[in-house]
Every structure is written in structure tokens, then in C-alpha cells.
XYZ file of C-alpha atoms in Angstrom:
429
model
C -3.427 -41.826 71.481
C -1.308 -44.384 68.716
C -4.240 -46.574 68.962
C -6.737 -44.214 68.585
C -5.155 -43.013 65.430
C -5.008 -46.259 63.951
C -8.465 -47.483 65.263
C -11.051 -47.538 62.334
C -13.246 -44.608 64.177
C -15.319 -42.137 63.042
C -12.568 -39.526 61.400
C -11.424 -42.964 59.287
C -15.030 -43.617 57.982
C -15.754 -40.034 57.375
C -12.506 -40.068 54.929
C -13.145 -43.450 53.493
C -16.834 -42.261 52.485
C -15.513 -39.134 51.465
C -12.412 -40.782 49.635
C -14.779 -43.225 47.675
C -17.699 -40.134 46.975
C -14.683 -38.192 45.145
C -13.419 -41.164 43.241
C -16.669 -42.159 42.156
C -17.542 -38.577 41.132
C -14.165 -37.743 39.484
C -13.828 -40.846 37.843
C -17.627 -40.620 36.031
C -16.926 -37.034 35.421
C -13.738 -37.644 33.942
C -14.720 -40.376 31.766
C -17.796 -38.744 30.553
C -15.187 -35.469 29.743
C -13.015 -37.819 27.976
C -15.604 -39.617 25.954
C -17.066 -36.496 24.871
C -13.716 -35.144 23.829
C -13.026 -38.281 21.936
C -16.617 -37.791 20.073
C -16.068 -33.864 19.243
C -12.279 -34.846 18.224
C -13.681 -37.471 15.743
C -15.946 -35.142 14.488
C -13.385 -32.637 14.016
C -11.266 -35.041 12.130
C -14.107 -35.995 9.866
C -14.731 -32.146 9.129
C -11.170 -32.089 8.768
C -10.754 -34.802 6.365
C -13.932 -33.416 4.180
C -12.097 -29.621 4.372
C -8.841 -31.218 3.138
C -10.350 -33.414 0.351
C -12.304 -30.260 -0.971
C -9.532 -27.751 -1.017
C -7.322 -30.198 -2.462
C -9.799 -31.358 -4.984
C -10.358 -27.575 -6.146
C -6.293 -27.001 -6.329
C -5.962 -30.394 -8.591
C -8.919 -29.330 -10.898
C -6.745 -27.778 -13.748
C -3.602 -30.068 -13.287
C -6.081 -32.948 -14.034
C -7.494 -31.746 -17.008
C -4.101 -30.757 -18.365
C -2.843 -34.331 -17.418
C -0.092 -32.669 -15.565
C 1.009 -35.537 -13.762
C 4.091 -34.353 -12.170
C 2.088 -31.450 -10.290
C -0.524 -33.742 -8.998
C 2.149 -36.010 -7.730
C 4.095 -33.266 -5.976
C 0.677 -31.786 -4.355
C 0.163 -35.337 -3.279
C 3.279 -35.840 -1.918
C 3.344 -32.844 0.033
C -0.036 -33.145 1.770
C 0.763 -36.866 2.682
C 4.156 -35.550 4.410
C 1.849 -34.297 7.572
C 0.420 -36.337 10.182
C -3.095 -35.905 9.434
C -2.863 -37.423 5.585
C -1.801 -41.091 5.336
C -2.862 -41.562 1.668
C -4.007 -39.784 -1.132
C -4.969 -41.020 -4.650
C -6.125 -39.114 -7.424
C -8.247 -41.034 -10.248
C -9.336 -40.004 -13.764
C -12.759 -39.467 -14.937
C -11.796 -43.038 -16.982
C -10.774 -44.943 -13.983
C -7.146 -44.446 -14.549
C -4.836 -43.946 -11.560
C -3.077 -40.387 -12.540
C -0.958 -40.204 -8.992
C -0.815 -41.846 -5.698
C 1.103 -41.037 -2.346
C 1.491 -42.329 1.028
C 0.273 -45.879 2.293
C -2.798 -47.513 3.808
C -0.683 -49.819 6.023
C 0.272 -48.030 9.088
C 3.092 -48.912 11.551
C 0.468 -48.850 14.543
C -2.411 -50.550 13.054
C -4.235 -46.977 13.071
C -7.871 -47.650 11.325
C -7.760 -45.183 8.671
C -11.000 -42.751 7.740
C -11.362 -42.886 3.874
C -12.845 -39.857 2.133
C -13.492 -39.222 -1.349
C -14.389 -36.035 -3.325
C -15.041 -35.201 -6.958
C -12.730 -33.070 -8.713
C -14.699 -30.303 -10.543
C -13.651 -27.913 -13.299
C -16.900 -25.401 -13.905
C -19.274 -28.049 -12.296
C -17.719 -30.797 -14.447
C -16.521 -33.888 -12.662
C -13.046 -34.445 -14.177
C -11.779 -37.160 -11.712
C -11.844 -38.179 -8.057
C -9.513 -37.606 -5.030
C -9.230 -40.333 -2.641
C -7.872 -39.454 0.797
C -7.238 -41.557 4.004
C -6.909 -39.565 7.299
C -5.168 -40.916 10.290
C -6.538 -40.116 13.746
C -3.462 -41.480 15.610
C -1.875 -38.291 16.884
C -5.550 -37.348 18.078
C -6.149 -41.048 20.024
C -2.423 -40.364 21.655
C -3.169 -36.989 22.941
C -6.525 -38.606 24.488
C -4.709 -41.584 25.968
C -2.253 -38.841 27.262
C -5.107 -36.898 29.076
C -6.261 -40.019 30.703
C -3.025 -40.219 32.384
C -3.063 -36.667 33.555
C -7.093 -37.074 34.279
C -5.921 -39.663 36.977
C -3.041 -37.643 38.194
C -5.118 -34.742 38.931
C -7.877 -36.741 40.218
C -5.599 -38.279 42.926
C -4.231 -34.911 43.880
C -7.566 -33.192 44.347
C -8.492 -36.659 46.478
C -5.488 -36.503 48.534
C -5.586 -32.784 49.277
C -9.137 -32.917 50.440
C -8.774 -36.027 52.670
C -5.805 -34.569 54.461
C -7.827 -31.095 55.086
C -11.113 -33.090 56.386
C -8.807 -35.593 58.594
C -7.577 -32.456 60.418
C -10.581 -30.558 60.805
C -12.258 -33.647 62.023
C -9.422 -34.577 64.583
C -9.447 -31.512 66.623
C -13.311 -30.306 66.022
C -12.572 -26.875 66.342
C -15.284 -24.855 64.471
C -13.383 -21.487 64.933
C -10.348 -22.293 63.403
C -12.054 -24.464 60.398
C -14.529 -21.267 60.175
C -11.556 -19.029 60.037
C -9.350 -21.201 57.578
C -12.583 -21.838 55.265
C -13.219 -17.838 55.239
C -9.532 -17.095 54.318
C -9.535 -19.774 51.599
C -12.808 -18.006 50.102
C -11.166 -14.649 50.385
C -7.343 -15.672 49.724
C -7.688 -15.939 46.309
C -6.888 -12.738 44.122
C -8.958 -12.684 41.595
C -7.347 -10.046 39.439
C -4.190 -11.379 38.556
C -4.972 -15.241 39.569
C -2.617 -15.626 42.246
C -3.306 -17.597 45.144
C -3.424 -15.464 48.445
C -1.658 -16.547 51.704
C -3.715 -17.990 54.822
C -3.032 -16.421 58.173
C -1.522 -18.402 60.588
C -3.481 -18.393 63.552
C -1.903 -20.941 65.783
C 1.167 -23.029 66.317
C -1.004 -26.389 66.509
C -2.032 -28.529 63.500
C -4.174 -25.599 61.757
C -0.945 -23.207 61.812
C 1.138 -25.882 60.129
C -1.691 -26.558 57.617
C -2.115 -22.717 57.119
C 1.653 -22.475 56.511
C 1.996 -25.746 54.042
C -0.858 -24.157 51.997
C 1.211 -20.993 51.902
C 4.261 -22.897 50.670
C 1.931 -24.767 47.994
C 0.321 -21.507 46.917
C 3.743 -19.615 46.431
C 4.597 -22.762 44.273
C 1.447 -22.798 42.678
C 2.207 -19.103 41.809
C 5.630 -19.660 40.569
C 4.204 -22.676 38.502
C 1.206 -20.074 37.360
C 3.918 -17.773 36.188
C 6.166 -20.329 34.488
C 2.971 -21.964 32.796
C 1.697 -18.079 31.754
C 5.380 -17.967 30.130
C 5.157 -20.953 28.338
C 1.429 -20.158 27.282
C 2.581 -16.663 25.760
C 5.510 -18.400 23.857
C 3.450 -20.944 22.796
C 0.720 -18.379 21.692
C 3.581 -16.456 19.848
C 4.591 -19.694 18.128
C 0.972 -20.075 17.306
C 0.501 -16.670 15.666
C 3.881 -17.609 13.562
C 2.582 -21.079 12.295
C -0.863 -18.906 11.489
C 1.150 -16.227 9.316
C 3.250 -19.079 7.386
C -0.061 -21.025 6.869
C -1.632 -17.634 5.730
C 1.506 -17.120 3.399
C 1.302 -20.777 2.115
C -2.406 -20.358 1.283
C -1.602 -17.226 -0.589
C 1.092 -18.982 -2.640
C -1.330 -21.710 -3.236
C -3.850 -19.344 -4.305
C -1.375 -17.632 -6.932
C -0.100 -20.869 -8.074
C -3.895 -21.670 -8.826
C -4.282 -18.396 -10.952
C -1.170 -19.548 -12.777
C -2.338 -22.858 -13.575
C -5.431 -21.350 -14.670
C -3.699 -18.662 -16.889
C -1.601 -21.515 -18.441
C -4.411 -24.044 -19.336
C -5.715 -20.918 -21.685
C -2.163 -19.707 -22.883
C -0.280 -21.009 -25.734
C 3.323 -21.973 -24.281
C 5.048 -21.189 -27.296
C 3.829 -17.588 -28.330
C 2.237 -16.491 -25.202
C -1.224 -16.120 -26.814
C -4.525 -17.543 -25.907
C -4.800 -21.138 -27.379
C -7.870 -23.248 -29.087
C -9.246 -24.278 -25.441
C -9.851 -20.554 -25.065
C -11.279 -19.836 -28.203
C -13.501 -22.682 -28.064
C -14.815 -21.493 -24.883
C -15.524 -17.868 -25.715
C -16.263 -17.787 -29.267
C -19.596 -19.348 -29.060
C -21.049 -16.665 -26.642
C -19.439 -13.952 -28.778
C -21.156 -15.479 -32.027
C -24.646 -15.874 -30.263
C -24.316 -12.011 -28.868
C -23.521 -10.665 -32.308
C -26.462 -12.771 -33.868
C -29.000 -11.527 -31.136
C -27.670 -7.664 -30.740
C -26.929 -7.624 -34.707
C -23.277 -6.141 -34.152
C -20.971 -6.711 -36.686
C -17.775 -8.940 -35.981
C -15.103 -10.501 -37.848
C -13.052 -13.602 -37.754
C -9.783 -13.803 -39.121
C -7.939 -17.394 -39.905
C -4.345 -16.992 -40.345
C -2.089 -19.216 -41.876
C 1.633 -19.222 -42.446
C 2.584 -19.907 -46.071
C 4.842 -23.028 -46.768
C 5.688 -23.209 -42.990
C 6.728 -26.745 -43.303
C 9.544 -26.011 -45.671
C 11.119 -23.728 -42.944
C 10.658 -26.463 -40.576
C 12.129 -28.856 -43.339
C 14.892 -26.663 -44.444
C 16.217 -24.741 -40.984
C 14.899 -27.071 -38.172
C 12.029 -26.874 -35.732
C 13.581 -24.368 -33.413
C 13.913 -22.110 -36.461
C 10.350 -22.470 -37.169
C 9.485 -21.902 -33.517
C 11.184 -18.699 -33.607
C 9.486 -17.536 -36.587
C 6.096 -18.341 -34.867
C 7.026 -16.543 -31.838
C 7.986 -13.387 -34.075
C 4.860 -13.708 -36.549
C 2.640 -14.048 -32.902
C 4.620 -10.733 -31.453
C 4.167 -8.845 -35.277
C 0.059 -9.716 -35.228
C -0.115 -8.653 -31.355
C 1.540 -5.358 -32.235
C -0.972 -4.856 -35.174
C -4.521 -5.953 -33.639
C -6.717 -3.613 -31.729
C -6.883 -3.773 -28.043
C -10.376 -4.987 -28.412
C -9.582 -7.879 -30.576
C -8.517 -11.600 -29.469
C -5.577 -13.240 -31.023
C -5.154 -17.002 -30.442
C -2.962 -19.698 -31.978
C -5.009 -22.415 -32.484
C -2.699 -24.784 -34.577
C 1.088 -25.515 -35.398
C 1.108 -22.596 -38.203
C -2.400 -21.227 -37.483
C -3.772 -18.060 -35.999
C -7.029 -16.590 -35.347
C -8.226 -12.860 -34.528
C -11.447 -12.455 -33.520
C -12.484 -8.736 -34.126
C -15.313 -7.216 -32.126
C -17.592 -4.100 -34.138
C -15.832 -4.766 -37.344
C -17.686 -5.738 -40.536
C -16.500 -6.531 -43.939
C -14.483 -3.352 -44.641
C -12.627 -3.025 -41.173
C -12.123 -6.735 -40.893
C -10.425 -6.172 -44.744
C -8.291 -3.447 -43.401
C -7.527 -5.417 -40.250
C -6.411 -8.242 -42.243
C -4.518 -6.484 -44.526
C -2.672 -4.478 -41.663
C -1.420 -8.209 -40.399
C -0.523 -9.382 -43.622
C 1.930 -6.812 -44.249
C 3.134 -6.609 -40.743
C 4.413 -10.228 -41.592
C 5.679 -9.913 -45.331
C 7.410 -6.569 -44.766
C 9.304 -8.199 -41.638
C 12.620 -10.110 -42.214
C 12.962 -13.097 -39.574
C 16.705 -13.499 -38.606
C 17.147 -17.430 -38.395
C 20.825 -16.741 -37.347
C 22.329 -18.083 -40.773
C 20.219 -15.486 -42.884
C 17.422 -13.371 -43.019
C 14.131 -14.904 -44.010
C 11.087 -13.700 -45.692
C 7.669 -15.158 -44.689
C 4.238 -14.787 -45.469
C 0.680 -15.300 -44.253
C -2.512 -15.983 -45.971
C -6.185 -14.952 -44.501
C -9.338 -15.795 -44.696
C -12.134 -13.552 -43.139
C -15.932 -14.000 -42.240
C -18.382 -11.673 -41.179
C -21.307 -11.794 -38.888
C -24.506 -11.375 -39.173
C -24.496 -12.219 -43.072
C -26.737 -13.624 -45.560
C -25.418 -16.703 -45.380
C -27.267 -18.284 -42.651
C -24.331 -18.594 -40.053
C -25.697 -19.153 -36.732
C -23.133 -21.022 -34.854
C -19.366 -20.895 -33.932
C -18.868 -23.893 -36.064
C -20.451 -22.306 -39.068
C -18.496 -19.141 -38.904
C -15.200 -20.850 -38.576
C -16.105 -23.019 -41.417
C -16.853 -19.438 -43.417
C -13.508 -18.227 -42.590
C -11.712 -21.359 -43.670
C -13.475 -21.458 -46.761
C -12.199 -17.843 -47.314
C -8.568 -19.240 -46.452
C -8.614 -22.085 -48.862
C -9.406 -19.382 -51.453
C -6.305 -17.453 -50.523
C -4.211 -20.588 -50.545
C -5.446 -21.604 -53.816
C -4.952 -18.087 -55.450
C -1.575 -18.041 -54.869
C -0.786 -17.178 -51.011
C 0.199 -14.150 -49.350
C -3.457 -12.434 -49.606
C -6.817 -12.215 -47.832
C -9.973 -13.115 -49.053
C -13.437 -12.695 -47.464
C -15.834 -15.208 -47.675
C -18.065 -12.734 -49.034
C -16.219 -13.299 -52.395
C -16.203 -16.972 -52.528
C -19.889 -17.302 -52.169
């Protein structure tokens, strides 16, 4: 009997053929699956790299325009702390490096994937973002899967070989058919549990059934543990997604704040010159086209340099802030008030002809002249001079530059006439 078991007979030949076929098929199938997964993973890395550089480029636009090197550096440091982005650099349109983070030299000598994306604001390129994406974590994951694939193949081959050897050893069709039918019906599909095989005899088939039942119980236990781990991982994933959404909302709020700061004067809280220049052109064009009367008030603080020289720049800043508050309280809700220079303010008044523009200007002049500015050591009187221009008019004003020039001429007239007064451009012509 021992010689028969050791003899290279039909049973051994069948097992050898079966093992060879199984190993070849599973190896080819596993290799093809891994290659496809590697290809998909690299495509995902390329897509993720493109998405990251595009998203970060949008986030950097206002910081690049405002030359906010600190914010740019902080954002680059944040993204390079991840395992995905190994290196990032922001280059201005002039070719100057504004910020750089990470390293192109990796400890494991992984080949980095380079991505370049234009940083645009209002469809105008203001800089370039260069990012290097590391596929190291993905490659390590694929290497780990190779090991697990071999282990699974070995387990499957061993299990099938043992089953086939026992079946061929005894050549009993009925027990084989019975066990085969039991295996087919034994899986409980509703909850994924493995059912028990009936123990029909005390021979090798019975032993196989008992061993299978023990293995099934262990598999069911392992399945329960795996299910518990999956549920735990799913909960952690949901929590991570929640945090990512929160970070995304915070970044969106930060971008809104950056946009607000880019058009706001930091000292007075009024709109700045950039906002004025971005909006005045369209308003002048609309006024000329539709014939609506609009006035531009150019407001300048009288003798402001003397205030700075006598009381210091901090007192001068305090005076400017209070003047801005007085002006803001006395313009209409539809008017646009901006600080465009050190001591120069502009008010654009919609639906305001010459008469209404003069009334608004006088109201603003009095709001400043009648107020006492407390600079700590004394109460200070301050005045402003105002130049006014109105469109449409008979002077040929058709552009924002012409409009501003007319108001500037009127302001110069107010200054030359003794200050603390208002002058309309029509009186200068």
C-alpha cells in the first residue's frame, strides 16, 4: 500500500497536471490583474496630480497677485507634508521663484512625476505652479499585493489538489457527488456564511467533511472579524471624508477672504485703488451709453503731511480712519467709496447730476470739517478739498481716465482757492 502511494501512478500524474495548470492559469491571471491595477494606479496618480495642481493653482492666484510670499510658502509646506506631493514650487510670470517646498531627491530613489499648471486670475496667467508627485506609496501597495497573490494561489492550489487526490484515491462517485452537491448548496448566500458538509462516513470522505466544517467555522469567524474591521475602517473613512470636507470649506472661506482683502484698503476698510480701477471703466461706459448722470468726487485731506510731521504717522493713520468713517456714514448706500492714495479718497455717485453731486460733496466736506479728531494730546480740526466731475457732459469725456482727470482738475482748483471747499469741473472749464 505504501509503495502504491509513493509510486508515480495515475493519481500523482493527475495531481501534477492539475497543479501545473492551476499554477500557470493563476499566475498568468494574477500577473495580468496586477499589471492592469498598476496601469490604473498610475493613471489615477496622473489624474490626482493634475487635480491637485489645478486646485492649488486656483488657491494661489490671489496670493501670487498680492506677492504674499508667506501665504504661498505656508500652502506649499502644507501640501508637501503629504505622502503624495514630494515637491512644489511657484514661479512668477517674470520667472522669479516666489516659494519652494519639498525635495526632488527621494530617499528610496523613486522616480517623481512632474506636473506644471498656470496660475490664473481672471483668465490671465500670473505665475506657474510646478509639483512633483511621488508614486512610492502606490508602488509599495502593489508589491504587497504580489505577495498576497502568491499566498492565495498557493492556498487555492493546495486545497484543490488535496480534494482531487482523495477523490481519485477511492473512486467512489456517490460520496463525491454527495459532497459536491453539499458544497454547492452549503453556502448560505444571504449572510455570506459557509455552511457545514454532512459527515456521511468515518472514512477519508467523512474526515474531509469534518475538516471542511472546521475550516468553514474558522472562515466564518474570520469573515465576522473581517466584517467588523471593514465596518470600523468604513467609519474611519467617513470621519476622514468629513474632515476633508471641513478643510475644503475652510479653504473656500480663506479664498473668499483673500479675494476680499485684495480689493480692500487695510487701514480704512474701504475699497482700494485696484477695485476702483476694475469697476470705473464699466460704469463710465454704461453712463455714456445710456445717458445716466453720474458724478465722481475726488476728496483730498488738506495739509495731511503737516499732521504726520507734527504728530507722527500713527496719529495720521488714526485721522485717516476717522475721516473714512465720517465719509462712509454720509454717502448714499448706492455710492462707491474708495481710498486710492495716502490721503486721497474717491466717491462714485450713481444717478447724481451736478446739483446732487455738489450736495453730496458739501455734506462730506462738512462731516469732516465739523468733527474734532482726538489724537490723544489734543483735539484736532481737519478739512478736506473736493473736486467734482459729472458725466455725460459737453467736454467730450468718454473714458474713465478723462473722467478722473476732470475731477482732478476741479480738486486742484479747490486746493488753489484756499482748500476746505468744493469745486465742480464745469466751473473750471
